[in-house]
Short mmCIF file of C-alpha atoms and ligand atoms in Angstrom, two decimals:
data_model
loop_
_atom_site.label_atom_id
_atom_site.label_comp_id
_atom_site.label_asym_id
_atom_site.label_seq_id
_atom_site.Cartn_x
_atom_site.Cartn_y
_atom_site.Cartn_z
CA UNK A 1 -57.53 -152.82 -204.57
CA UNK A 2 -55.14 -153.73 -201.83
CA UNK A 3 -52.28 -152.36 -199.82
CA UNK A 4 -49.07 -153.78 -201.30
CA UNK A 5 -45.61 -154.58 -200.03
CA UNK A 6 -42.50 -153.15 -201.63
CA UNK A 7 -41.71 -156.04 -203.96
CA UNK A 8 -45.27 -156.19 -205.06
CA UNK A 9 -45.19 -152.44 -205.78
CA UNK A 10 -42.00 -152.86 -207.81
CA UNK A 11 -43.57 -155.60 -209.89
CA UNK A 12 -46.70 -153.60 -210.52
CA UNK A 13 -44.70 -150.55 -211.56
CA UNK A 14 -42.60 -152.69 -213.89
CA UNK A 15 -45.77 -153.67 -215.74
CA UNK A 16 -46.60 -150.08 -216.70
CA UNK A 17 -45.47 -149.50 -220.30
CA UNK A 18 -42.38 -147.30 -220.48
CA UNK A 19 -40.70 -145.88 -223.57
CA UNK A 20 -36.89 -145.91 -223.26
CA UNK A 21 -35.87 -142.26 -223.64
CA UNK A 22 -33.34 -141.32 -220.96
CA UNK A 23 -30.61 -143.02 -218.94
CA UNK A 24 -31.77 -144.50 -215.64
CA UNK A 25 -30.98 -144.79 -212.80
CA UNK A 26 -29.72 -141.21 -212.67
CA UNK A 27 -26.65 -140.75 -210.41
CA UNK A 28 -26.94 -140.18 -206.67
CA UNK A 29 -23.91 -138.75 -204.88
CA UNK A 30 -22.78 -136.85 -201.82
CA UNK A 31 -21.58 -133.22 -201.82
CA UNK A 32 -18.61 -133.27 -199.45
CA UNK A 33 -17.70 -129.56 -199.47
CA UNK A 34 -21.17 -128.24 -198.78
CA UNK A 35 -21.93 -131.05 -196.32
CA UNK A 36 -19.01 -129.77 -194.27
CA UNK A 37 -19.94 -126.08 -194.69
CA UNK A 38 -23.59 -126.60 -193.80
CA UNK A 39 -23.20 -129.20 -191.03
CA UNK A 40 -25.50 -131.71 -192.70
CA UNK A 41 -24.97 -134.73 -194.92
CA UNK A 42 -26.07 -133.49 -198.33
CA UNK A 43 -26.73 -135.69 -201.36
CA UNK A 44 -27.95 -134.95 -204.87
CA UNK A 45 -30.19 -137.07 -207.07
CA UNK A 46 -29.16 -136.05 -210.57
CA UNK A 47 -32.26 -136.03 -212.76
CA UNK A 48 -30.55 -133.12 -214.54
CA UNK A 49 -28.37 -135.89 -216.02
CA UNK A 50 -31.33 -138.02 -217.17
CA UNK A 51 -30.36 -137.60 -220.83
CA UNK A 52 -30.96 -138.30 -223.64
CA UNK A 53 -29.28 -135.00 -224.58
CA UNK A 54 -26.94 -132.78 -222.57
CA UNK A 55 -29.93 -131.05 -221.04
CA UNK A 56 -31.93 -133.54 -219.01
CA UNK A 57 -34.49 -132.98 -216.30
CA UNK A 58 -37.31 -134.43 -214.27
CA UNK A 59 -39.71 -134.42 -217.23
CA UNK A 60 -37.78 -137.20 -218.98
CA UNK A 61 -38.86 -139.72 -216.35
CA UNK A 62 -42.49 -138.69 -216.75
CA UNK A 63 -42.29 -138.69 -220.55
CA UNK A 64 -41.10 -142.30 -220.61
CA UNK A 65 -44.50 -143.28 -219.19
CA UNK A 66 -46.52 -140.63 -221.01
CA UNK A 67 -45.20 -141.36 -224.49
CA UNK A 68 -45.61 -145.11 -223.97
CA UNK A 69 -49.24 -144.31 -223.16
CA UNK A 70 -49.49 -142.10 -226.28
CA UNK A 71 -48.18 -144.89 -228.50
CA UNK A 72 -50.46 -147.46 -226.87
CA UNK A 73 -53.38 -145.20 -227.83
CA UNK A 74 -52.13 -144.89 -231.41
CA UNK A 75 -51.28 -141.18 -231.25
CA UNK A 76 -49.09 -139.46 -233.85
CA UNK A 77 -49.10 -135.98 -232.33
CA UNK A 78 -48.23 -134.98 -228.78
CA UNK A 79 -49.75 -131.71 -227.58
CA UNK A 80 -48.39 -129.90 -224.56
CA UNK A 81 -48.23 -126.56 -222.83
CA UNK A 82 -45.87 -124.31 -220.89
CA UNK A 83 -44.01 -121.01 -220.87
CA UNK A 84 -41.73 -120.12 -223.82
CA UNK A 85 -38.80 -121.23 -221.61
CA UNK A 86 -40.60 -124.40 -220.45
CA UNK A 87 -38.25 -127.29 -219.71
CA UNK A 88 -41.21 -129.63 -219.99
CA UNK A 89 -42.06 -128.43 -223.52
CA UNK A 90 -38.44 -128.75 -224.67
CA UNK A 91 -38.10 -132.22 -223.17
CA UNK A 92 -41.41 -133.25 -224.76
CA UNK A 93 -39.89 -132.26 -228.11
CA UNK A 94 -36.75 -134.29 -227.32
CA UNK A 95 -38.68 -137.33 -226.13
CA UNK A 96 -41.07 -137.15 -229.10
CA UNK A 97 -38.12 -137.21 -231.49
CA UNK A 98 -36.89 -140.42 -229.85
CA UNK A 99 -40.35 -141.99 -229.79
CA UNK A 100 -41.23 -141.09 -233.40
CA UNK A 101 -44.06 -138.72 -232.42
CA UNK A 102 -44.70 -135.12 -233.53
CA UNK A 103 -44.57 -132.47 -230.80
CA UNK A 104 -46.96 -129.48 -230.84
CA UNK A 105 -46.16 -126.86 -228.20
CA UNK A 106 -48.43 -124.09 -226.89
CA UNK A 107 -46.19 -121.62 -225.09
CA UNK A 108 -47.02 -118.48 -223.12
CA UNK A 109 -44.50 -115.65 -223.37
CA UNK A 110 -44.22 -114.94 -219.62
CA UNK A 111 -40.94 -113.18 -220.44
CA UNK A 112 -41.33 -112.11 -224.10
CA UNK A 113 -38.74 -113.76 -226.38
CA UNK A 114 -36.86 -111.80 -229.05
CA UNK A 115 -37.57 -113.62 -232.34
CA UNK A 116 -34.17 -112.46 -233.68
CA UNK A 117 -32.28 -113.75 -230.64
CA UNK A 118 -33.92 -116.99 -229.53
CA UNK A 119 -32.54 -118.35 -226.27
CA UNK A 120 -32.52 -121.37 -224.02
CA UNK A 121 -35.35 -123.84 -224.42
CA UNK A 122 -37.18 -121.86 -227.10
CA UNK A 123 -34.06 -122.02 -229.28
CA UNK A 124 -33.88 -125.78 -228.68
CA UNK A 125 -37.60 -126.21 -229.52
CA UNK A 126 -36.78 -124.74 -232.94
CA UNK A 127 -33.68 -126.91 -233.38
CA UNK A 128 -35.82 -129.95 -232.56
CA UNK A 129 -38.37 -129.04 -235.24
CA UNK A 130 -41.35 -128.81 -232.89
CA UNK A 131 -44.56 -127.13 -234.05
CA UNK A 132 -44.54 -123.98 -231.91
CA UNK A 133 -47.46 -121.71 -231.03
CA UNK A 134 -46.55 -118.66 -228.94
CA UNK A 135 -49.23 -116.88 -226.94
CA UNK A 136 -48.57 -113.38 -225.60
CA UNK A 137 -49.05 -112.75 -221.88
CA UNK A 138 -51.42 -109.77 -221.71
CA UNK A 139 -50.94 -107.19 -218.93
CA UNK A 140 -52.83 -108.22 -215.80
CA UNK A 141 -53.17 -111.83 -216.97
CA UNK A 142 -52.68 -114.45 -214.22
CA UNK A 143 -50.86 -117.74 -214.80
CA UNK A 144 -54.28 -119.45 -214.61
CA UNK A 145 -55.62 -117.12 -217.36
CA UNK A 146 -52.51 -117.88 -219.40
CA UNK A 147 -53.05 -121.61 -219.18
CA UNK A 148 -56.75 -121.23 -220.06
CA UNK A 149 -55.71 -119.27 -223.18
CA UNK A 150 -53.24 -122.02 -224.15
CA UNK A 151 -55.93 -124.71 -223.85
CA UNK A 152 -58.31 -122.65 -226.00
CA UNK A 153 -55.88 -122.26 -228.87
CA UNK A 154 -54.73 -125.88 -228.58
CA UNK A 155 -58.35 -127.03 -228.85
CA UNK A 156 -58.63 -125.54 -232.33
CA UNK A 157 -55.40 -127.12 -233.56
CA UNK A 158 -56.40 -130.51 -232.12
CA UNK A 159 -59.79 -130.32 -233.88
CA UNK A 160 -58.00 -129.53 -237.11
CA UNK A 161 -55.53 -132.43 -236.74
CA UNK A 162 -58.28 -134.84 -235.76
CA UNK A 163 -60.43 -133.80 -238.70
CA UNK A 164 -57.50 -134.82 -240.91
CA UNK A 165 -57.52 -138.25 -239.22
CA UNK A 166 -54.54 -137.75 -236.89
CA UNK A 167 -54.71 -138.91 -233.31
CA UNK A 168 -53.46 -136.44 -230.67
CA UNK A 169 -52.23 -137.18 -227.16
CA UNK A 170 -52.56 -134.29 -224.72
CA UNK A 171 -50.05 -133.90 -221.92
CA UNK A 172 -50.92 -131.40 -219.18
CA UNK A 173 -48.34 -128.71 -218.34
CA UNK A 174 -45.38 -130.25 -216.52
CA UNK A 175 -46.54 -133.76 -217.48
CA UNK A 176 -48.68 -133.69 -214.35
CA UNK A 177 -51.08 -136.54 -214.99
CA UNK A 178 -51.49 -139.73 -212.95
CA UNK A 179 -49.55 -141.68 -215.63
CA UNK A 180 -46.77 -139.07 -215.66
CA UNK A 181 -46.36 -138.88 -211.92
CA UNK A 182 -46.22 -142.66 -211.57
CA UNK A 183 -42.70 -142.17 -212.94
CA UNK A 184 -41.72 -140.42 -209.72
CA UNK A 185 -43.20 -143.18 -207.57
CA UNK A 186 -40.84 -145.49 -209.38
CA UNK A 187 -38.09 -142.85 -209.14
CA UNK A 188 -38.46 -142.87 -205.37
CA UNK A 189 -37.87 -146.62 -205.24
CA UNK A 190 -34.86 -146.19 -207.56
CA UNK A 191 -33.46 -143.53 -205.21
CA UNK A 192 -33.97 -145.66 -202.07
CA UNK A 193 -32.02 -148.55 -203.58
CA UNK A 194 -29.13 -146.23 -204.44
CA UNK A 195 -29.18 -144.57 -201.02
CA UNK A 196 -28.95 -147.95 -199.31
CA UNK A 197 -25.98 -148.87 -201.48
CA UNK A 198 -24.34 -145.61 -200.28
CA UNK A 199 -24.93 -146.69 -196.68
CA UNK A 200 -27.89 -144.35 -196.07
CA UNK A 201 -30.94 -146.39 -194.95
CA UNK A 202 -33.26 -143.45 -195.36
CA UNK A 203 -32.98 -139.68 -195.68
CA UNK A 204 -34.41 -137.31 -193.07
CA UNK A 205 -35.41 -134.81 -195.74
CA UNK A 206 -35.98 -134.86 -199.47
CA UNK A 207 -35.98 -131.36 -200.94
CA UNK A 208 -37.10 -130.39 -204.41
CA UNK A 209 -38.60 -127.63 -206.56
CA UNK A 210 -42.26 -127.85 -207.43
CA UNK A 211 -44.26 -126.48 -210.36
CA UNK A 212 -47.18 -128.49 -211.70
CA UNK A 213 -47.00 -130.76 -208.66
CA UNK A 214 -46.50 -133.98 -210.64
CA UNK A 215 -43.07 -134.64 -209.18
CA UNK A 216 -44.32 -134.02 -205.64
CA UNK A 217 -47.35 -136.28 -206.22
CA UNK A 218 -45.16 -139.08 -207.52
CA UNK A 219 -42.55 -138.74 -204.78
CA UNK A 220 -45.24 -138.79 -202.13
CA UNK A 221 -46.78 -141.92 -203.64
CA UNK A 222 -43.33 -143.52 -203.87
CA UNK A 223 -42.54 -142.71 -200.26
CA UNK A 224 -45.78 -144.37 -199.18
CA UNK A 225 -44.98 -147.49 -201.23
CA UNK A 226 -41.39 -147.69 -199.98
CA UNK A 227 -42.14 -147.20 -196.29
CA UNK A 228 -39.54 -144.40 -196.21
CA UNK A 229 -40.01 -141.89 -193.39
CA UNK A 230 -38.24 -138.98 -195.08
CA UNK A 231 -40.04 -135.63 -194.93
CA UNK A 232 -40.52 -134.31 -198.46
CA UNK A 233 -40.01 -130.52 -198.51
CA UNK A 234 -41.34 -128.96 -201.65
CA UNK A 235 -40.53 -125.38 -202.66
CA UNK A 236 -42.67 -123.55 -205.20
CA UNK A 237 -41.35 -121.89 -208.35
CA UNK A 238 -44.48 -119.73 -208.60
CA UNK A 239 -47.65 -118.94 -206.67
CA UNK A 240 -50.24 -121.71 -206.34
CA UNK A 241 -53.90 -121.74 -205.36
CA UNK A 242 -55.28 -122.94 -202.02
CA UNK A 243 -56.26 -126.29 -203.57
CA UNK A 244 -52.65 -127.21 -204.51
CA UNK A 245 -52.09 -129.75 -201.69
CA UNK A 246 -55.42 -131.47 -202.24
CA UNK A 247 -54.85 -131.60 -206.03
CA UNK A 248 -51.40 -133.09 -205.49
CA UNK A 249 -52.73 -135.69 -203.03
CA UNK A 250 -55.51 -136.54 -205.45
CA UNK A 251 -53.02 -137.00 -208.31
CA UNK A 252 -50.82 -139.22 -206.11
CA UNK A 253 -53.79 -141.43 -205.26
CA UNK A 254 -54.90 -141.63 -208.91
CA UNK A 255 -51.37 -142.70 -209.82
CA UNK A 256 -51.50 -145.38 -207.11
CA UNK A 257 -54.83 -146.62 -208.44
CA UNK A 258 -53.13 -147.28 -211.82
CA UNK A 259 -51.09 -149.95 -210.05
CA UNK A 260 -54.13 -151.16 -208.10
CA UNK A 261 -53.13 -149.64 -204.78
CA UNK A 262 -55.46 -148.10 -202.25
CA UNK A 263 -55.13 -144.33 -201.66
CA UNK A 264 -52.15 -143.75 -199.39
CA UNK A 265 -51.70 -139.96 -199.57
CA UNK A 266 -53.67 -137.31 -197.64
CA UNK A 267 -53.51 -133.54 -198.31
CA UNK A 268 -51.79 -133.15 -194.87
CA UNK A 269 -48.88 -135.23 -196.20
CA UNK A 270 -48.06 -132.47 -198.72
CA UNK A 271 -45.51 -130.00 -197.26
CA UNK A 272 -45.29 -127.10 -199.56
CA UNK A 273 -43.67 -123.67 -199.17
CA UNK A 274 -44.29 -120.63 -201.40
CA UNK A 275 -42.05 -118.38 -199.30
CA UNK A 276 -39.12 -118.35 -201.74
CA UNK A 277 -40.97 -117.48 -204.98
CA UNK A 278 -40.13 -113.75 -204.77
CA UNK A 279 -42.04 -111.69 -207.35
CA UNK A 280 -43.26 -114.72 -209.25
CA UNK A 281 -42.48 -117.43 -211.78
CA UNK A 282 -39.32 -116.74 -213.84
CA UNK A 283 -38.35 -113.86 -211.49
CA UNK A 284 -35.02 -114.56 -209.78
CA UNK A 285 -34.52 -113.49 -206.15
CA UNK A 286 -31.30 -112.47 -204.36
CA UNK A 287 -31.37 -115.73 -202.40
CA UNK A 288 -31.97 -117.92 -205.49
CA UNK A 289 -29.17 -116.14 -207.34
CA UNK A 290 -26.79 -116.59 -204.38
CA UNK A 291 -27.72 -120.29 -204.21
CA UNK A 292 -26.80 -120.85 -207.89
CA UNK A 293 -23.40 -119.21 -207.29
CA UNK A 294 -22.78 -121.11 -204.04
CA UNK A 295 -23.34 -124.57 -205.58
CA UNK A 296 -21.38 -123.66 -208.71
CA UNK A 297 -18.41 -122.31 -206.76
CA UNK A 298 -18.27 -124.89 -203.93
CA UNK A 299 -19.26 -128.03 -205.85
CA UNK A 300 -19.08 -127.28 -209.59
CA UNK A 301 -22.73 -128.28 -209.97
CA UNK A 302 -25.01 -125.97 -211.95
CA UNK A 303 -28.61 -125.23 -211.02
CA UNK A 304 -31.30 -123.26 -212.81
CA UNK A 305 -32.62 -119.78 -212.00
CA UNK A 306 -36.35 -120.66 -212.25
CA UNK A 307 -36.93 -123.82 -210.20
CA UNK A 308 -34.06 -125.53 -208.41
CA UNK A 309 -32.43 -122.29 -207.22
CA UNK A 310 -35.58 -121.28 -205.34
CA UNK A 311 -35.73 -124.68 -203.66
CA UNK A 312 -32.03 -124.39 -202.78
CA UNK A 313 -32.69 -120.95 -201.28
CA UNK A 314 -35.48 -122.48 -199.18
CA UNK A 315 -33.32 -125.41 -198.10
CA UNK A 316 -30.42 -123.13 -197.10
CA UNK A 317 -32.68 -120.94 -194.99
CA UNK A 318 -34.29 -124.02 -193.36
CA UNK A 319 -30.78 -125.18 -192.41
CA UNK A 320 -29.95 -121.71 -191.05
CA UNK A 321 -33.13 -121.59 -188.98
CA UNK A 322 -32.72 -125.16 -187.69
CA UNK A 323 -35.95 -126.27 -189.39
CA UNK A 324 -33.58 -128.78 -191.00
CA UNK A 325 -31.40 -129.60 -187.95
CA UNK A 326 -27.62 -130.00 -188.09
CA UNK A 327 -26.56 -133.56 -188.75
CA UNK A 328 -29.60 -134.31 -190.92
CA UNK A 329 -29.30 -136.54 -193.97
CA UNK A 330 -30.71 -134.46 -196.80
CA UNK A 331 -31.29 -135.38 -200.42
CA UNK A 332 -31.80 -132.55 -202.90
CA UNK A 333 -33.51 -133.86 -206.02
CA UNK A 334 -31.92 -131.97 -208.94
CA UNK A 335 -34.76 -131.66 -211.40
CA UNK A 336 -32.69 -130.05 -214.20
CA UNK A 337 -33.62 -126.87 -216.07
CA UNK A 338 -30.06 -125.65 -216.52
CA UNK A 339 -30.84 -124.38 -220.06
CA UNK A 340 -32.55 -121.44 -218.32
CA UNK A 341 -29.05 -120.13 -217.51
CA UNK A 342 -29.02 -119.30 -221.25
CA UNK A 343 -32.50 -117.74 -221.34
CA UNK A 344 -33.47 -114.05 -221.48
CA UNK A 345 -31.58 -111.79 -219.04
CA UNK A 346 -34.75 -111.12 -216.99
CA UNK A 347 -34.94 -114.86 -216.21
CA UNK A 348 -31.21 -115.42 -215.63
CA UNK A 349 -30.75 -112.51 -213.20
CA UNK A 350 -27.36 -111.64 -211.74
CA UNK A 351 -25.83 -115.11 -211.45
CA UNK A 352 -22.69 -114.02 -213.28
CA UNK A 353 -21.70 -111.33 -210.77
C1 PLP B 401 -40.89 -128.86 -214.18
C2 PLP B 401 -39.77 -128.63 -213.30
C3 PLP B 401 -39.89 -128.73 -211.91
C4 PLP B 401 -41.20 -128.98 -211.23
O1 PLP B 401 -41.72 -130.26 -211.46
P1 PLP B 401 -43.28 -130.49 -211.40
O2 PLP B 401 -43.43 -131.93 -211.56
O3 PLP B 401 -43.89 -129.70 -212.54
O4 PLP B 401 -43.79 -129.96 -210.10
C5 PLP B 401 -38.78 -128.54 -211.12
N1 PLP B 401 -37.58 -128.26 -211.68
C6 PLP B 401 -37.42 -128.14 -212.99
C7 PLP B 401 -36.08 -127.79 -213.51
C8 PLP B 401 -38.51 -128.32 -213.86
O5 PLP B 401 -38.34 -128.19 -215.18
#
């Protein structure tokens, strides 16, 4: 394994099998109104427009690599996990349709859905014909307990499918595997090329919402490959354990090893803030709700109440406090999730006021 230069990295990434599912590169553009209001130069990277349907998101990038891997291994079924309003689960169903694979979803009802009034992603999962298993969230259950319960019930279904001779490909929640996050290493290089075409050599800050950590791992790996000096500021959508940074660094290095690169990411490179989560995952806050309205009303760009809005709230406060100084060049990576604006009222919050 060797340290590689940028062209070398590009070539190695291009050799990783990739299923064509979305539309890449996703757009990158400046927000003139809010740049003026906030005293920074603010850009968006539009992974919400990744396609292939109206409702894109960051998982499409990852799924291009993951489903290519599934097909290489001869899988027919794709098994994945999330909440009932999981963007990742819905996009796995979308991507599986394109790739000719059968999606099986294990979904925890963090906010219980009404079976007579299906909303948002869960409605789409049904439209897409996914095999859906819903697991209740028992009182007092942590998110870690919920994901353990999902794995247990998936195990039984996988055994059943395999005993019938079907091969299953398991995708961790959020698509956070080394193969999946390699997509964001390549996404980082895609973004740098676009930025340079816009006359920005490098951003000072790259801001995004974090869940499983796969996006953060991939971006951090991509930054190391590209030589970019941007600080990546990652805002959590829910509470994470103390080992989050080391797990993310480990995933980034495993992704790099898939393209024969030496480890380039240390846990200290992971800047991660849980200060804008509020009560928890899928619980909107006043600041996240205000952020959705601000970007809608000043720029006509929609963000989601679960992930991106909390990262926007964090970014806006960092600008206020001077943690992100005036005049900075800031890229906000729009990771999608806008279907959650049509989810259960408890998830949507007061964005309409
Ligand atoms: C999944 C998701 C994220 C977080 O990405 P991870 O790779 O899981 O950390 C952010 N925003 C949206 C809209 C998502 O669906």
